[in-house]
mmCIF file of C-alpha atoms in Angstrom:
data_model
loop_
_atom_site.group_PDB
_atom_site.id
_atom_site.type_symbol
_atom_site.label_atom_id
_atom_site.label_comp_id
_atom_site.label_asym_id
_atom_site.label_seq_id
_atom_site.Cartn_x
_atom_site.Cartn_y
_atom_site.Cartn_z
ATOM 1 C CA MET A 1 31.897 23.123 -78.775
ATOM 2 C CA ILE A 2 34.579 24.920 -80.609
ATOM 3 C CA LYS A 3 34.257 23.874 -84.445
ATOM 4 C CA GLN A 4 37.925 22.883 -86.031
ATOM 5 C CA MET A 5 36.938 21.771 -89.310
ATOM 6 C CA ASN A 6 39.338 23.784 -91.214
ATOM 7 C CA ARG A 7 42.280 23.864 -88.891
ATOM 8 C CA ARG A 8 45.516 21.833 -89.454
ATOM 9 C CA PRO A 9 46.054 18.610 -86.999
ATOM 10 C CA LEU A 10 48.040 19.482 -84.077
ATOM 11 C CA LEU A 11 48.607 15.759 -83.750
ATOM 12 C CA GLU A 12 49.232 13.175 -86.608
ATOM 13 C CA VAL A 13 49.557 9.875 -85.871
ATOM 14 C CA HIS A 14 50.271 8.015 -89.355
ATOM 15 C CA ASP A 15 50.073 4.127 -89.315
ATOM 16 C CA ILE A 16 52.052 3.163 -86.259
ATOM 17 C CA TYR A 17 53.308 -0.333 -84.986
ATOM 18 C CA ALA A 18 54.530 -0.731 -81.579
ATOM 19 C CA GLY A 19 54.637 -3.425 -78.876
ATOM 20 C CA TYR A 20 56.153 -4.681 -75.548
ATOM 21 C CA GLN A 21 58.322 -7.591 -77.199
ATOM 22 C CA GLN A 22 60.899 -7.233 -79.801
ATOM 23 C CA ASP A 23 58.766 -9.373 -82.698
ATOM 24 C CA TYR A 24 55.118 -8.782 -81.530
ATOM 25 C CA ASP A 25 53.160 -5.719 -82.150
ATOM 26 C CA ILE A 26 50.180 -4.394 -80.068
ATOM 27 C CA LEU A 27 49.311 -1.720 -82.266
ATOM 28 C CA LYS A 28 48.891 -2.657 -85.923
ATOM 29 C CA GLY A 29 48.937 0.550 -88.044
ATOM 30 C CA VAL A 30 46.775 2.858 -85.829
ATOM 31 C CA SER A 31 46.284 6.318 -87.543
ATOM 32 C CA LEU A 32 44.916 9.063 -85.535
ATOM 33 C CA HIS A 33 44.423 12.849 -85.753
ATOM 34 C CA VAL A 34 43.645 15.675 -82.926
ATOM 35 C CA LYS A 35 43.299 19.369 -84.181
ATOM 36 C CA PRO A 36 43.860 22.087 -81.866
ATOM 37 C CA GLY A 37 41.025 22.720 -79.283
ATOM 38 C CA GLU A 38 39.831 19.339 -80.089
ATOM 39 C CA ILE A 39 38.434 16.429 -77.484
ATOM 40 C CA VAL A 40 39.165 13.447 -79.262
ATOM 41 C CA CYS A 41 38.312 10.068 -77.389
ATOM 42 C CA VAL A 42 39.430 6.736 -78.306
ATOM 43 C CA ILE A 43 37.631 3.739 -76.951
ATOM 44 C CA GLY A 44 37.615 0.081 -77.572
ATOM 45 C CA PRO A 45 37.296 -3.276 -75.543
ATOM 46 C CA ASN A 46 40.462 -4.412 -73.068
ATOM 47 C CA GLY A 47 43.462 -5.224 -75.008
ATOM 48 C CA ALA A 48 42.480 -3.369 -77.946
ATOM 49 C CA GLY A 49 45.774 -1.288 -77.440
ATOM 50 C CA LYS A 50 44.306 1.973 -76.233
ATOM 51 C CA SER A 51 46.884 2.606 -73.269
ATOM 52 C CA THR A 52 49.888 1.273 -75.789
ATOM 53 C CA VAL A 53 48.998 4.391 -77.821
ATOM 54 C CA PHE A 54 49.572 6.746 -74.828
ATOM 55 C CA LYS A 55 52.659 5.094 -74.114
ATOM 56 C CA THR A 56 53.741 5.338 -77.724
ATOM 57 C CA LEU A 57 53.118 8.903 -78.101
ATOM 58 C CA TYR A 58 54.562 9.878 -74.831
ATOM 59 C CA GLY A 59 57.842 7.877 -75.687
ATOM 60 C CA PHE A 60 57.498 4.930 -72.995
ATOM 61 C CA LEU A 61 57.503 2.536 -76.074
ATOM 62 C CA SER A 62 59.097 2.572 -79.447
ATOM 63 C CA VAL A 63 57.264 2.772 -82.590
ATOM 64 C CA ARG A 64 58.675 0.115 -85.035
ATOM 65 C CA GLN A 65 56.902 1.472 -88.249
ATOM 66 C CA GLY A 66 54.970 4.528 -89.208
ATOM 67 C CA ARG A 67 55.357 8.232 -87.942
ATOM 68 C CA VAL A 68 54.114 10.661 -85.167
ATOM 69 C CA LEU A 69 54.088 14.700 -86.058
ATOM 70 C CA PHE A 70 53.530 17.163 -83.717
ATOM 71 C CA ASN A 71 52.589 20.570 -84.639
ATOM 72 C CA ASP A 72 54.340 19.649 -87.911
ATOM 73 C CA ARG A 73 57.225 18.250 -86.354
ATOM 74 C CA ASP A 74 58.360 14.532 -86.355
ATOM 75 C CA VAL A 75 58.234 13.242 -83.057
ATOM 76 C CA THR A 76 58.343 9.579 -83.583
ATOM 77 C CA ASN A 77 60.213 7.990 -80.549
ATOM 78 C CA ILE A 78 60.024 11.153 -78.487
ATOM 79 C CA ARG A 79 61.803 11.256 -75.157
ATOM 80 C CA PRO A 80 59.063 11.656 -72.212
ATOM 81 C CA GLN A 81 61.398 14.770 -71.214
ATOM 82 C CA ASP A 82 61.089 16.022 -74.326
ATOM 83 C CA ALA A 83 57.465 15.569 -74.920
ATOM 84 C CA LEU A 84 56.762 17.857 -72.294
ATOM 85 C CA LYS A 85 59.221 20.448 -73.527
ATOM 86 C CA ALA A 86 57.205 20.460 -76.651
ATOM 87 C CA GLY A 87 53.910 20.769 -74.946
ATOM 88 C CA ILE A 88 52.499 17.432 -74.427
ATOM 89 C CA THR A 89 51.604 16.416 -71.010
ATOM 90 C CA ILE A 90 49.593 13.169 -69.694
ATOM 91 C CA VAL A 91 47.059 12.523 -66.640
ATOM 92 C CA PRO A 92 47.869 8.964 -66.106
ATOM 93 C CA GLN A 93 45.112 6.303 -65.394
ATOM 94 C CA LEU A 94 46.497 5.495 -61.779
ATOM 95 C CA ARG A 95 46.710 7.828 -59.137
ATOM 96 C CA SER A 96 49.905 10.330 -59.454
ATOM 97 C CA VAL A 97 49.300 12.518 -56.833
ATOM 98 C CA PHE A 98 51.973 12.583 -54.090
ATOM 99 C CA PRO A 99 49.960 12.000 -50.814
ATOM 100 C CA GLN A 100 52.051 13.221 -48.316
ATOM 101 C CA MET A 101 52.451 16.723 -50.114
ATOM 102 C CA THR A 102 49.990 19.536 -50.336
ATOM 103 C CA VAL A 103 47.792 20.499 -53.020
ATOM 104 C CA GLN A 104 50.318 23.468 -53.962
ATOM 105 C CA GLU A 105 53.443 21.507 -53.853
ATOM 106 C CA ASN A 106 52.025 18.895 -56.349
ATOM 107 C CA LEU A 107 50.936 21.780 -58.521
ATOM 108 C CA GLU A 108 54.896 23.308 -58.297
ATOM 109 C CA LEU A 109 55.900 19.296 -59.656
ATOM 110 C CA GLY A 110 54.129 19.926 -62.797
ATOM 111 C CA MET A 111 56.697 22.577 -63.618
ATOM 112 C CA TYR A 112 59.749 20.857 -62.483
ATOM 113 C CA LEU A 113 61.746 21.802 -65.324
ATOM 114 C CA GLU A 114 61.066 25.442 -64.699
ATOM 115 C CA LYS A 115 63.620 27.423 -63.130
ATOM 116 C CA ASP A 116 61.683 30.657 -63.027
ATOM 117 C CA LYS A 117 60.150 30.690 -59.583
ATOM 118 C CA THR A 118 57.858 33.940 -60.319
ATOM 119 C CA ARG A 119 56.618 32.045 -63.257
ATOM 120 C CA VAL A 120 55.785 28.686 -61.269
ATOM 121 C CA LYS A 121 53.988 30.836 -58.794
ATOM 122 C CA GLN A 122 51.798 32.656 -61.520
ATOM 123 C CA ARG A 123 50.940 29.380 -63.084
ATOM 124 C CA ILE A 124 49.861 28.004 -59.491
ATOM 125 C CA GLU A 125 47.594 31.066 -59.179
ATOM 126 C CA TYR A 126 46.442 30.495 -62.527
ATOM 127 C CA ILE A 127 45.405 26.896 -61.883
ATOM 128 C CA LEU A 128 43.557 27.456 -58.558
ATOM 129 C CA ALA A 129 41.696 30.070 -60.181
ATOM 130 C CA LEU A 130 40.180 27.457 -62.522
ATOM 131 C CA PHE A 131 39.818 25.243 -60.023
ATOM 132 C CA PRO A 132 38.220 26.786 -56.785
ATOM 133 C CA ARG A 133 37.949 23.287 -55.015
ATOM 134 C CA LEU A 134 41.548 23.046 -55.424
ATOM 135 C CA LYS A 135 42.309 26.711 -54.225
ATOM 136 C CA GLU A 136 40.527 26.208 -51.050
ATOM 137 C CA ARG A 137 42.566 23.003 -50.316
ATOM 138 C CA ALA A 138 45.769 24.535 -51.443
ATOM 139 C CA ARG A 139 47.678 23.644 -48.214
ATOM 140 C CA GLN A 140 45.890 20.571 -47.824
ATOM 141 C CA LYS A 141 47.973 17.153 -48.125
ATOM 142 C CA ALA A 142 46.610 15.707 -51.474
ATOM 143 C CA GLY A 143 46.376 12.018 -49.669
ATOM 144 C CA THR A 144 43.464 13.724 -47.819
ATOM 145 C CA MET A 145 41.374 14.343 -50.401
ATOM 146 C CA SER A 146 38.519 12.657 -52.347
ATOM 147 C CA GLY A 147 39.376 10.358 -55.524
ATOM 148 C CA GLY A 148 37.712 13.293 -57.675
ATOM 149 C CA GLU A 149 39.615 15.813 -56.110
ATOM 150 C CA GLN A 150 43.033 14.111 -56.805
ATOM 151 C CA ARG A 151 41.785 13.554 -60.370
ATOM 152 C CA MET A 152 41.093 17.359 -60.642
ATOM 153 C CA LEU A 153 44.662 17.928 -59.092
ATOM 154 C CA GLU A 154 46.211 15.835 -62.002
ATOM 155 C CA ILE A 155 44.361 17.551 -64.102
ATOM 156 C CA GLY A 156 45.416 20.916 -62.684
ATOM 157 C CA ARG A 157 49.298 19.643 -62.547
ATOM 158 C CA ALA A 158 49.115 18.612 -66.305
ATOM 159 C CA LEU A 159 48.116 22.275 -67.064
ATOM 160 C CA MET A 160 50.829 23.888 -65.267
ATOM 161 C CA TRP A 161 53.396 23.607 -68.051
ATOM 162 C CA GLU A 162 51.007 25.371 -70.432
ATOM 163 C CA PRO A 163 50.887 22.308 -72.693
ATOM 164 C CA ARG A 164 49.393 22.362 -76.346
ATOM 165 C CA LEU A 165 47.899 18.995 -75.915
ATOM 166 C CA VAL A 166 46.819 16.734 -72.580
ATOM 167 C CA LEU A 167 46.863 13.126 -72.973
ATOM 168 C CA MET A 168 44.261 11.931 -70.385
ATOM 169 C CA ASP A 169 44.086 8.211 -69.713
ATOM 170 C CA GLU A 170 40.921 6.932 -68.398
ATOM 171 C CA PRO A 171 39.906 10.164 -66.278
ATOM 172 C CA SER A 172 36.838 8.179 -64.749
ATOM 173 C CA ALA A 173 38.943 5.487 -63.403
ATOM 174 C CA GLY A 174 38.060 4.086 -60.087
ATOM 175 C CA LEU A 175 35.617 7.287 -59.361
ATOM 176 C CA ALA A 176 31.734 7.133 -58.711
ATOM 177 C CA PRO A 177 29.242 7.980 -61.120
ATOM 178 C CA MET A 178 28.489 11.362 -59.715
ATOM 179 C CA ILE A 179 32.303 12.461 -59.445
ATOM 180 C CA THR A 180 32.515 10.938 -63.337
ATOM 181 C CA ARG A 181 30.325 13.518 -64.325
ATOM 182 C CA THR A 182 31.956 16.199 -62.530
ATOM 183 C CA ILE A 183 35.173 15.563 -64.351
ATOM 184 C CA PHE A 184 33.769 15.316 -67.594
ATOM 185 C CA GLN A 185 31.809 18.731 -66.931
ATOM 186 C CA ASN A 186 35.395 20.129 -66.063
ATOM 187 C CA ILE A 187 37.256 18.664 -69.194
ATOM 188 C CA ARG A 188 34.456 20.288 -71.181
ATOM 189 C CA ARG A 189 34.623 23.437 -69.401
ATOM 190 C CA LEU A 190 38.236 23.978 -70.077
ATOM 191 C CA ASN A 191 38.057 23.061 -73.562
ATOM 192 C CA GLN A 192 35.220 25.891 -73.702
ATOM 193 C CA GLU A 193 36.849 28.264 -71.762
ATOM 194 C CA ILE A 194 40.696 28.191 -72.584
ATOM 195 C CA GLY A 195 40.760 26.130 -75.976
ATOM 196 C CA LEU A 196 42.386 22.946 -73.935
ATOM 197 C CA THR A 197 43.110 20.016 -76.594
ATOM 198 C CA VAL A 198 42.438 16.892 -75.358
ATOM 199 C CA LEU A 199 43.293 12.954 -76.817
ATOM 200 C CA MET A 200 41.406 10.944 -74.216
ATOM 201 C CA ILE A 201 41.237 7.235 -73.463
ATOM 202 C CA GLU A 202 37.877 6.261 -71.769
ATOM 203 C CA GLN A 203 36.188 2.745 -71.095
ATOM 204 C CA ASN A 204 33.094 5.193 -69.878
ATOM 205 C CA ALA A 205 32.490 5.166 -73.956
ATOM 206 C CA ARG A 206 29.181 6.966 -73.871
ATOM 207 C CA GLN A 207 30.148 9.832 -71.750
ATOM 208 C CA GLY A 208 33.567 10.012 -73.087
ATOM 209 C CA LEU A 209 31.963 10.566 -76.512
ATOM 210 C CA ALA A 210 28.998 12.608 -75.252
ATOM 211 C CA ILE A 211 32.175 15.661 -74.559
ATOM 212 C CA SER A 212 33.934 14.881 -77.579
ATOM 213 C CA HIS A 213 34.404 16.312 -81.078
ATOM 214 C CA ARG A 214 35.593 13.131 -82.560
ATOM 215 C CA GLY A 215 36.288 9.928 -81.930
ATOM 216 C CA TYR A 216 37.933 6.870 -82.631
ATOM 217 C CA VAL A 217 37.045 3.064 -81.905
ATOM 218 C CA LEU A 218 40.175 0.585 -81.985
ATOM 219 C CA GLU A 219 39.703 -3.155 -81.977
ATOM 220 C CA LEU A 220 42.782 -5.761 -81.666
ATOM 221 C CA GLY A 221 45.337 -2.805 -82.226
ATOM 222 C CA GLN A 222 43.705 -1.669 -85.309
ATOM 223 C CA ASN A 223 41.391 1.469 -86.282
ATOM 224 C CA SER A 224 37.946 -0.007 -86.377
ATOM 225 C CA TYR A 225 35.420 3.262 -86.479
ATOM 226 C CA GLU A 226 35.655 6.755 -86.464
ATOM 227 C CA GLY A 227 33.443 9.759 -86.431
ATOM 228 C CA THR A 228 32.206 12.514 -84.649
ATOM 229 C CA GLY A 229 31.301 12.005 -80.981
ATOM 230 C CA GLN A 230 27.581 11.995 -81.723
ATOM 231 C CA GLU A 231 27.882 9.947 -85.079
ATOM 232 C CA LEU A 232 29.953 6.978 -83.016
ATOM 233 C CA LEU A 233 26.927 7.276 -80.235
ATOM 234 C CA GLY A 234 24.308 6.915 -83.233
ATOM 235 C CA ASN A 235 26.131 4.210 -85.069
ATOM 236 C CA HIS A 236 24.265 1.039 -84.272
ATOM 237 C CA GLU A 237 27.264 -1.498 -84.398
ATOM 238 C CA VAL A 238 29.198 0.708 -81.933
ATOM 239 C CA ARG A 239 26.256 1.032 -79.880
ATOM 240 C CA ARG A 240 25.680 -2.774 -79.780
ATOM 241 C CA ALA A 241 29.716 -3.783 -79.117
ATOM 242 C CA PHE A 242 30.893 -0.793 -76.868
ATOM 243 C CA LEU A 243 27.882 1.282 -75.354
ATOM 244 C CA GLY A 244 25.819 -1.880 -74.196
ATOM 245 C CA GLY A 245 22.609 -0.837 -76.363
ATOM 246 C CA GLN A 246 21.125 -2.046 -79.822
#
């Protein structure tokens, strides 16, 4: 793992409040940060506000109080298209591939704002080199691939824009245990090989924390615990409440 102890945060979330109704906040003062080259995992029970954090960071929900900084720039309430331009991409929880389009066509959509076709081609070649399985299936319709391959394609598409930060919303959702391990191995490999910076929500808390530099636990829309991945895995209260152990 890359050590980032002395580097300034790339993303800083300061005491944010947000929700879906005008007078009711799901997030009640959440704070976190992500340094360049880190994998940071956010865990917590259903209804804790994990997905709300992502929707707020990417501009799908409004911040009513607090600040979000990205690369020392205030991006509070940024619009989704501007988040992409700033270098933030997202891998959503629900399947987002276009099933009737090929792997290559799905990758092209990851750079729909790019007008330079040569650059798009170069990025596709780069992504296919990172994911040999996708290269084998470049002309195959995405809907005919396995769930794990589709998730791999979603990650590859998120990397097309050369993001500085990738938000991953439950990358293991709906996948068999063996495929889940492969997806986490790929995330860790990308972090080690290309320095990919990831902020991840994950219900599979044990495996998510195992590959993460640091983690946060949310409960009822507030910070509950934070620490390195290994510290949280070893914390008795975290194990008891979220990892199914004593």
